[in-house]
Amino acid sequence: MGHVFRTEEQGMAVDALRTFLAAEIDPLFNKEYRDRYMPREVMAGLMRRLAEFGLVSGVVSEARGGLGLDWQTTLMLYEEIVATSADLSVPVLINSFGAHLLETLAPEHLRERYLPGLVAGDSFVSMGISEPDVGSNVLEIRTRARRDGDHWVINGEKTWISNGSYSDFLICTCRTGEDPRRGLTHILVDRREHGYEVRDIHKIAFNSQSTAQIFLSDVRVPVANTIGGEGEALKNTLALFERSRVFVAAQGLGIARRALDEAVLYATQRRQHGKLIAGHQLIAAMLAEMATQVDAARLLTYRAAAIIDAGLPAEMEAAMAKYFACEAAVTIARQAVQIHGGNGVTREFLVEKLAREAIVCPIPEGTTQMQQLIIGRALTGVAAF
Ligand SMILES: Cc1cc2nc3c(=O)[nH]c(=O)nc-3n(C[C@H](O)[C@H](O)[C@H](O)COP(=O)(O)OP(=O)(O)OC[C@H]3O[C@@H](n4cnc5c(N)ncnc54)[C@H](O)[C@@H]3O)c2cc1C
């Protein structure tokens, strides 16, 4: 499915990655570390292996030591990661977008120091936007960076921060001025050099990797660690969201695709009423609906990536992809559980985990409701936020 849009080269890259993932990664996340926290060093070892296939390294230009892949190819590789392990897809996503932000917006000294580690898979970044009282409305960020000579002094709390415990550095969105739109600034905080506290959050799923609270208390950071210019963080974050939302759409797609695969497998093995359950029309109808939704999610996702590759604005298309693919994942994973009957709610089968993961997808990177509001605004020119 979707192969018609791949070049031969892309197909070979995807196949090589898929073989590696099936042999080494699938058993690791779906058995050994299923719902169990993976220590940083084990995760770093995987990130190093994945760099060879173009994960994280793909989004960085060749001039900067990466592979310089386009977004569609990167997404094809990413879809394979998600279909194998949604947990693993989180550090891949966050490190990719941290690397992209560093390459496109950071001053040279920060690029030189922090980009090579991400490209090689040796280091982890966190992106800190959300706070206990700030979720959908980024404009309300309270974590404050106050100027003190040639330093920022940062105080505040971030929450839901992916990679938190793994992170070597945090790209922290801070309030540096009162103007809601021009008062936010990205500042790179080094965990060892400047210091911040991390506390992990236990969730319904995605517990093999880290999602954490981050506490910053009088953290002194050189003003030279500003990324993208003072007051530019909102504009730069919104531009970044256009791309990262397509990747969260691919998370929904990957989970949905795996749920469909598991459902097809089960339906062609389980017998009831004297035949395979795949031979019952209501099961066949459910599978047909799931497959159609998976393909629709894939088409929307790759369409948004193609628009980005063409250098055109993709805000509405990225929102449509994120909205549709993540909601489809919830529906499809639930249907996959239904097709498994009682077995579907046990830990013996993967669909139980996929259903929990799917529920999370419509929340990060702008909830389903935020995507609907973005699409509505694009259609009418009237903001309903
Ligand atoms: C697993 C996971 C990983 C994450 N990783 C990161 C990360 O790395 N970095 C980071 O900064 N954040 C991260 N987040 C946070 C994520 O971006 C937020 O959870 C998300 O933006 C929603 O914010 P909230 O949870 O505060 O919900 P709220 O904004 O409080 O929303 C609650 C509900 O109200 C709805 N709502 C809000 N405003 C409106 C409105 N105007 N109209 C209609 N409905 C509305 C929402 O859609 C939602 O249903 C992560 C979250 C999760 C779950």
Coordinates of C-alpha atoms and ligand atoms in Angstrom, one line a residue:
M1 CA 0.0 0.0 0.0
G2 CA 1.3 3.5 -0.9
H3 CA 4.2 1.8 -2.8
V4 CA 3.1 3.3 -6.0
F5 CA 4.5 6.7 -4.9
R6 CA 7.9 5.3 -4.0
T7 CA 11.0 5.5 -6.2
E8 CA 13.1 2.3 -6.5
E9 CA 15.7 3.9 -4.2
Q10 CA 13.2 4.8 -1.6
G11 CA 11.8 1.3 -1.7
M12 CA 15.2 -0.2 -1.1
A13 CA 15.9 2.1 1.8
V14 CA 12.5 1.2 3.4
D15 CA 13.0 -2.5 2.8
A16 CA 16.4 -2.5 4.4
L17 CA 15.1 -0.7 7.4
R18 CA 12.1 -2.9 7.7
T19 CA 14.2 -6.0 7.8
F20 CA 16.4 -4.6 10.5
L21 CA 13.4 -3.5 12.6
A22 CA 11.6 -6.8 12.3
A23 CA 14.7 -8.7 13.4
E24 CA 16.1 -6.5 16.1
I25 CA 13.7 -3.8 17.3
D26 CA 10.3 -5.5 17.2
P27 CA 11.1 -8.1 19.9
L28 CA 12.9 -5.6 22.0
F29 CA 9.9 -3.1 22.3
N30 CA 7.0 -5.5 21.9
K31 CA 8.4 -8.2 24.3
E32 CA 11.5 -7.3 26.5
Y33 CA 10.7 -3.6 27.0
R34 CA 7.0 -3.7 26.5
D35 CA 5.6 -1.0 28.9
R36 CA 9.0 -1.0 30.6
Y37 CA 11.3 2.0 30.7
M38 CA 14.3 1.7 28.4
P39 CA 17.5 3.0 30.0
R40 CA 19.2 5.9 28.2
E41 CA 22.2 3.9 27.1
V42 CA 20.1 1.2 25.5
M43 CA 18.0 3.8 23.6
A44 CA 21.2 5.7 22.6
G45 CA 22.6 2.4 21.1
L46 CA 19.4 2.1 19.0
M47 CA 19.6 5.7 17.9
R48 CA 23.1 5.1 16.7
R49 CA 22.0 2.2 14.6
L50 CA 19.0 4.1 13.2
A51 CA 21.3 7.0 12.2
E52 CA 22.8 4.6 9.6
F53 CA 19.4 4.2 8.0
G54 CA 18.7 7.9 7.8
L55 CA 16.7 8.4 11.0
V56 CA 17.4 11.8 12.5
S57 CA 20.6 12.0 10.2
G58 CA 18.2 12.3 7.3
V59 CA 16.8 15.7 8.2
V60 CA 20.2 17.3 8.4
S61 CA 22.0 18.4 5.3
E62 CA 25.1 16.6 3.9
A63 CA 27.1 19.8 4.5
R64 CA 26.4 19.3 8.3
G65 CA 27.1 15.6 8.4
G66 CA 23.6 14.3 7.7
L67 CA 22.1 12.6 4.7
G68 CA 20.0 15.5 3.5
L69 CA 16.9 13.4 2.7
D70 CA 13.7 15.1 1.6
W71 CA 10.7 15.0 4.0
Q72 CA 8.8 12.4 2.0
T73 CA 11.7 9.9 2.2
T74 CA 12.3 10.7 5.8
L75 CA 8.6 10.1 6.5
M76 CA 8.6 6.7 4.7
L77 CA 11.4 5.6 7.0
Y78 CA 9.6 7.1 10.0
E79 CA 6.4 5.2 9.2
E80 CA 8.4 1.9 9.5
I81 CA 9.7 2.9 12.9
V82 CA 6.2 3.7 14.2
A83 CA 4.7 0.5 12.8
T84 CA 7.4 -1.4 14.7
S85 CA 7.4 0.7 17.9
A86 CA 5.5 3.9 18.7
D87 CA 7.8 4.3 21.8
L88 CA 10.9 4.4 19.6
S89 CA 9.3 6.8 17.2
V90 CA 9.2 9.5 20.0
P91 CA 13.0 10.1 20.4
V92 CA 13.4 9.8 16.7
L93 CA 10.8 12.6 16.2
I94 CA 12.1 14.9 18.9
N95 CA 15.8 14.5 18.0
S96 CA 14.9 15.1 14.3
F97 CA 13.1 18.3 15.0
G98 CA 15.7 19.5 17.5
A99 CA 18.3 18.9 14.8
H100 CA 16.2 20.7 12.2
L101 CA 15.8 23.7 14.5
L102 CA 19.5 23.8 15.3
E103 CA 20.5 23.6 11.7
T104 CA 18.1 26.2 10.4
L105 CA 18.0 28.7 13.3
A106 CA 20.8 28.3 15.8
P107 CA 24.0 30.4 15.8
E108 CA 27.1 28.7 14.4
H109 CA 28.7 27.9 17.8
L110 CA 25.6 26.0 19.0
R111 CA 25.3 24.1 15.7
E112 CA 28.9 23.0 15.9
R113 CA 28.6 21.9 19.5
Y114 CA 25.2 20.2 19.5
L115 CA 24.3 19.0 16.0
P116 CA 26.9 16.3 15.5
G117 CA 25.7 14.3 18.6
L118 CA 22.1 14.3 17.4
V119 CA 23.1 13.3 13.9
A120 CA 25.2 10.4 15.2
G121 CA 22.6 9.2 17.7
D122 CA 24.8 9.9 20.7
S123 CA 22.8 12.7 22.3
F124 CA 19.2 13.6 23.0
V125 CA 17.3 16.9 23.0
S126 CA 14.1 17.9 24.5
M127 CA 11.7 20.6 23.2
G128 CA 10.0 22.4 26.1
I129 CA 6.9 24.3 25.3
S130 CA 4.1 22.9 27.4
E131 CA 3.6 23.8 31.1
P132 CA 1.2 22.8 33.8
D133 CA -1.1 25.7 32.9
V134 CA -0.1 26.0 29.2
G135 CA -1.2 23.4 26.7
S136 CA -3.2 24.3 23.6
N137 CA -2.5 28.0 24.0
V138 CA 1.2 28.5 23.5
L139 CA 0.8 32.3 23.9
E140 CA 0.3 31.9 27.6
I141 CA 3.8 30.5 28.4
R142 CA 5.0 31.6 31.8
T143 CA 8.5 30.1 32.1
R144 CA 10.4 33.3 32.4
A145 CA 13.9 34.2 31.2
R146 CA 15.2 37.5 32.7
R147 CA 18.2 39.3 31.3
D148 CA 21.1 39.6 33.7
G149 CA 24.1 41.1 31.8
D150 CA 25.1 38.6 29.2
H151 CA 23.1 35.8 30.8
W152 CA 19.4 34.7 30.9
V153 CA 18.1 33.6 34.3
I154 CA 15.4 31.1 33.7
N155 CA 12.6 30.1 36.2
G156 CA 9.6 27.9 35.5
E157 CA 8.3 24.4 34.9
K158 CA 7.7 22.5 31.7
T159 CA 5.6 19.3 31.5
W160 CA 4.9 16.4 29.1
I161 CA 8.5 16.8 27.8
S162 CA 9.4 14.0 25.5
N163 CA 13.0 12.7 25.9
G164 CA 13.1 14.5 29.3
S165 CA 15.2 12.0 31.3
Y166 CA 17.3 11.2 28.3
S167 CA 18.0 14.8 27.4
D168 CA 21.5 16.3 27.2
F169 CA 20.0 19.7 26.4
L170 CA 16.6 21.4 26.3
I171 CA 15.4 23.9 23.7
C172 CA 13.2 25.8 26.1
T173 CA 10.5 28.2 25.0
C174 CA 10.7 31.1 27.5
R175 CA 8.8 34.3 28.1
T176 CA 11.3 37.2 27.6
G177 CA 8.8 40.0 27.0
E178 CA 5.2 41.0 27.6
D179 CA 4.0 41.1 24.0
P180 CA 2.2 37.7 23.7
R181 CA 3.3 37.2 20.1
R182 CA 6.8 38.7 20.2
G183 CA 7.6 37.9 23.8
L184 CA 8.7 34.3 23.5
T185 CA 12.3 33.1 22.9
H186 CA 14.0 29.8 22.3
I187 CA 16.9 29.3 24.6
L188 CA 19.2 26.2 24.7
V189 CA 19.8 24.9 28.2
D190 CA 22.6 22.4 28.7
R191 CA 21.7 19.9 31.3
R192 CA 25.2 19.4 32.7
E193 CA 26.5 22.9 32.3
H194 CA 23.4 24.9 33.3
G195 CA 21.3 22.3 35.1
Y196 CA 17.6 21.4 35.3
E197 CA 15.7 18.8 37.3
V198 CA 13.7 16.1 35.6
R199 CA 10.9 13.9 36.9
D200 CA 9.3 11.2 34.7
I201 CA 5.5 10.9 34.1
H202 CA 3.8 7.5 34.0
K203 CA 1.2 7.4 31.2
I204 CA -1.4 5.0 29.7
A205 CA 1.2 4.1 27.0
F206 CA 4.6 5.2 25.6
N207 CA 6.3 4.2 28.9
S208 CA 9.3 2.6 27.3
Q209 CA 10.6 6.1 26.6
S210 CA 10.7 9.2 28.7
T211 CA 8.0 11.9 29.0
A212 CA 8.9 14.2 31.9
Q213 CA 8.4 17.3 33.9
I214 CA 11.3 19.7 33.8
F215 CA 12.0 22.2 36.6
L216 CA 14.2 25.3 36.0
S217 CA 15.2 27.3 39.1
D218 CA 17.4 30.3 38.6
V219 CA 19.2 28.6 35.7
R220 CA 21.8 30.9 34.3
V221 CA 22.4 30.5 30.5
P222 CA 24.5 32.7 28.3
V223 CA 22.5 35.0 26.0
A224 CA 24.6 33.5 23.2
N225 CA 22.4 30.3 23.7
T226 CA 19.4 32.1 22.2
I227 CA 18.1 30.3 19.1
G228 CA 16.4 32.1 16.3
G229 CA 16.5 35.6 17.8
E230 CA 14.8 37.2 20.8
G231 CA 11.0 37.3 20.5
E232 CA 11.0 34.9 17.5
A233 CA 10.0 31.7 19.2
L234 CA 6.3 31.8 18.4
K235 CA 6.8 32.4 14.7
N236 CA 9.5 29.7 14.6
T237 CA 7.4 27.2 16.6
L238 CA 4.4 27.6 14.3
A239 CA 6.7 27.0 11.3
L240 CA 8.1 23.9 12.9
F241 CA 4.7 22.6 13.8
E242 CA 3.8 22.4 10.1
R243 CA 6.5 19.8 9.7
S244 CA 6.3 18.0 13.0
R245 CA 2.5 17.6 12.8
V246 CA 3.0 15.6 9.6
F247 CA 5.2 13.3 11.7
V248 CA 2.6 12.9 14.4
A249 CA 0.2 12.1 11.6
A250 CA 2.6 9.4 10.6
Q251 CA 2.6 8.1 14.2
G252 CA -1.2 7.7 13.8
L253 CA -0.7 6.1 10.4
G254 CA 2.0 3.6 11.7
I255 CA -0.1 2.5 14.7
A256 CA -3.2 2.1 12.5
R257 CA -1.2 0.1 9.9
R258 CA 0.1 -2.2 12.5
A259 CA -3.3 -2.7 14.1
L260 CA -4.7 -3.6 10.6
D261 CA -1.8 -6.0 10.0
E262 CA -2.4 -7.7 13.4
A263 CA -6.2 -7.9 12.7
V264 CA -5.7 -9.4 9.3
L265 CA -3.3 -12.0 10.8
Y266 CA -5.8 -12.9 13.6
A267 CA -8.8 -13.0 11.3
T268 CA -7.0 -15.5 9.0
Q269 CA -6.1 -17.8 11.9
R270 CA -9.1 -17.7 14.3
R271 CA -12.0 -20.0 13.5
Q272 CA -15.6 -19.6 14.8
H273 CA -18.9 -21.0 13.6
G274 CA -17.0 -23.5 11.5
K275 CA -14.8 -21.2 9.5
L276 CA -12.1 -18.5 9.7
I277 CA -13.6 -15.3 11.2
A278 CA -12.2 -13.5 8.0
G279 CA -14.9 -15.4 6.2
H280 CA -17.7 -13.7 8.2
Q281 CA -19.0 -10.7 6.3
L282 CA -19.1 -8.4 9.3
I283 CA -15.4 -9.0 10.0
A284 CA -14.6 -8.6 6.3
A285 CA -16.5 -5.3 6.3
M286 CA -14.6 -4.1 9.4
L287 CA -11.2 -5.0 7.8
A288 CA -12.2 -3.2 4.6
E289 CA -13.1 -0.1 6.5
M290 CA -9.9 -0.2 8.5
A291 CA -7.7 -0.7 5.3
T292 CA -9.5 2.2 3.5
Q293 CA -8.9 4.5 6.5
V294 CA -5.2 3.5 6.7
D295 CA -4.8 4.4 3.1
A296 CA -6.6 7.7 3.4
A297 CA -4.4 8.6 6.4
R298 CA -1.3 7.7 4.3
L299 CA -2.4 9.8 1.4
L300 CA -3.1 12.8 3.5
T301 CA 0.2 12.4 5.4
Y302 CA 2.3 12.1 2.3
R303 CA 0.4 14.8 0.5
A304 CA 1.3 17.2 3.3
A305 CA 5.0 16.1 3.1
A306 CA 5.0 16.6 -0.7
I307 CA 3.7 20.2 -0.3
I308 CA 6.5 20.8 2.3
D309 CA 9.1 19.4 -0.1
A310 CA 7.8 21.7 -2.8
G311 CA 8.5 24.6 -0.5
L312 CA 4.8 25.6 -0.2
P313 CA 2.8 26.5 2.9
A314 CA 1.2 23.3 4.3
E315 CA -0.5 24.5 7.5
M316 CA -4.0 23.3 6.6
E317 CA -2.8 20.1 4.9
A318 CA -0.6 19.2 7.9
A319 CA -3.5 19.9 10.2
M320 CA -5.8 17.6 8.1
A321 CA -3.3 14.8 8.1
K322 CA -2.7 15.0 11.9
Y323 CA -6.4 15.3 12.6
F324 CA -7.5 12.4 10.4
A325 CA -4.6 10.0 10.9
C326 CA -4.6 10.2 14.7
E327 CA -8.4 9.9 15.0
A328 CA -8.3 7.0 12.5
A329 CA -5.7 5.3 14.6
V330 CA -8.1 5.3 17.6
T331 CA -10.9 3.8 15.6
I332 CA -8.8 1.3 13.8
A333 CA -7.0 0.1 16.9
R334 CA -10.3 -0.4 18.7
Q335 CA -11.6 -2.4 15.7
A336 CA -8.5 -4.5 15.8
V337 CA -9.2 -5.2 19.5
Q338 CA -12.8 -6.1 18.6
I339 CA -11.6 -8.6 15.9
H340 CA -9.4 -10.2 18.5
G341 CA -12.4 -10.7 20.9
G342 CA -11.3 -11.4 24.5
N343 CA -7.7 -12.0 23.4
G344 CA -7.6 -8.4 22.2
V345 CA -7.6 -7.1 25.8
T346 CA -4.8 -9.3 27.0
R347 CA -1.1 -8.6 27.0
E348 CA -0.5 -11.7 24.9
F349 CA -1.6 -9.8 21.8
L350 CA -0.1 -6.5 20.5
V351 CA -3.5 -4.8 19.8
E352 CA -4.0 -4.1 23.5
K353 CA -0.9 -1.9 23.4
L354 CA -1.7 -0.4 20.1
A355 CA -5.1 0.7 21.4
R356 CA -3.5 2.5 24.3
E357 CA -0.9 4.1 22.1
A358 CA -3.6 5.3 19.6
I359 CA -5.5 7.1 22.4
V360 CA -2.5 9.3 23.0
C361 CA -1.9 10.4 19.4
P362 CA -4.7 13.0 19.1
I363 CA -3.2 15.0 22.0
P364 CA 0.4 16.1 21.3
E365 CA 1.6 18.6 18.7
G366 CA -1.9 20.3 18.9
T367 CA -5.0 18.3 19.8
T368 CA -7.6 17.2 17.3
Q369 CA -9.7 20.2 18.3
M370 CA -6.8 22.6 17.6
Q371 CA -6.3 21.0 14.1
Q372 CA -10.0 21.4 13.4
L373 CA -9.8 25.1 14.4
I374 CA -6.7 25.6 12.1
I375 CA -8.6 23.9 9.2
G376 CA -11.7 26.1 9.9
R377 CA -9.6 29.3 10.0
A378 CA -7.9 28.3 6.7
L379 CA -11.3 27.8 5.1
T380 CA -13.1 30.9 6.3
G381 CA -10.4 33.3 7.3
V382 CA -12.2 33.5 10.7
A383 CA -10.4 32.3 13.8
A384 CA -12.6 30.3 16.2
F385 CA -9.9 29.7 18.8
Ligands
LIG1 C1 2.9 11.7 25.1 C2 3.0 13.2 25.1 C3 4.2 13.8 24.7 C4 4.3 15.2 24.6 N1 5.5 15.8 24.3 C5 5.7 17.1 24.4 C6 7.0 17.7 24.2 O1 8.0 17.0 23.9 N2 7.1 19.0 24.4 C7 6.0 19.8 24.8 O2 6.2 21.0 24.9 N3 4.8 19.3 25.0 C8 4.6 18.0 24.8 N4 3.4 17.4 25.0 C9 2.2 18.2 25.4 C10 1.2 18.4 24.4 O3 1.6 19.3 23.3 C11 -0.1 19.0 25.1 O4 -0.6 17.9 25.9 C12 -1.1 19.4 24.1 O5 -0.7 20.6 23.4 C13 -2.5 19.7 24.8 O6 -2.3 20.5 25.9 P1 -3.0 20.1 27.3 O7 -2.6 18.7 27.5 O8 -2.6 21.1 28.3 O9 -4.5 20.2 27.0 P2 -5.4 21.5 27.1 O10 -4.9 22.6 26.2 O11 -5.7 21.9 28.5 O12 -6.8 21.0 26.4 C14 -7.7 20.2 27.1 C15 -8.9 19.9 26.1 O13 -9.5 21.2 25.8 C16 -9.5 21.3 24.4 N5 -9.4 22.7 24.0 C17 -8.4 23.6 24.4 N6 -8.6 24.8 23.9 C18 -9.7 24.7 23.1 C19 -10.4 25.6 22.3 N7 -10.1 26.9 22.1 N8 -11.5 25.1 21.6 C20 -11.9 23.8 21.7 N9 -11.3 22.9 22.5 C21 -10.2 23.3 23.2 C22 -8.4 20.4 23.9 O14 -8.5 20.0 22.5 C23 -8.4 19.3 24.8 O15 -9.4 18.4 24.4 C24 3.2 16.0 25.0 C25 2.0 15.4 25.4 C26 1.9 14.1 25.4 C27 0.6 13.5 25.8

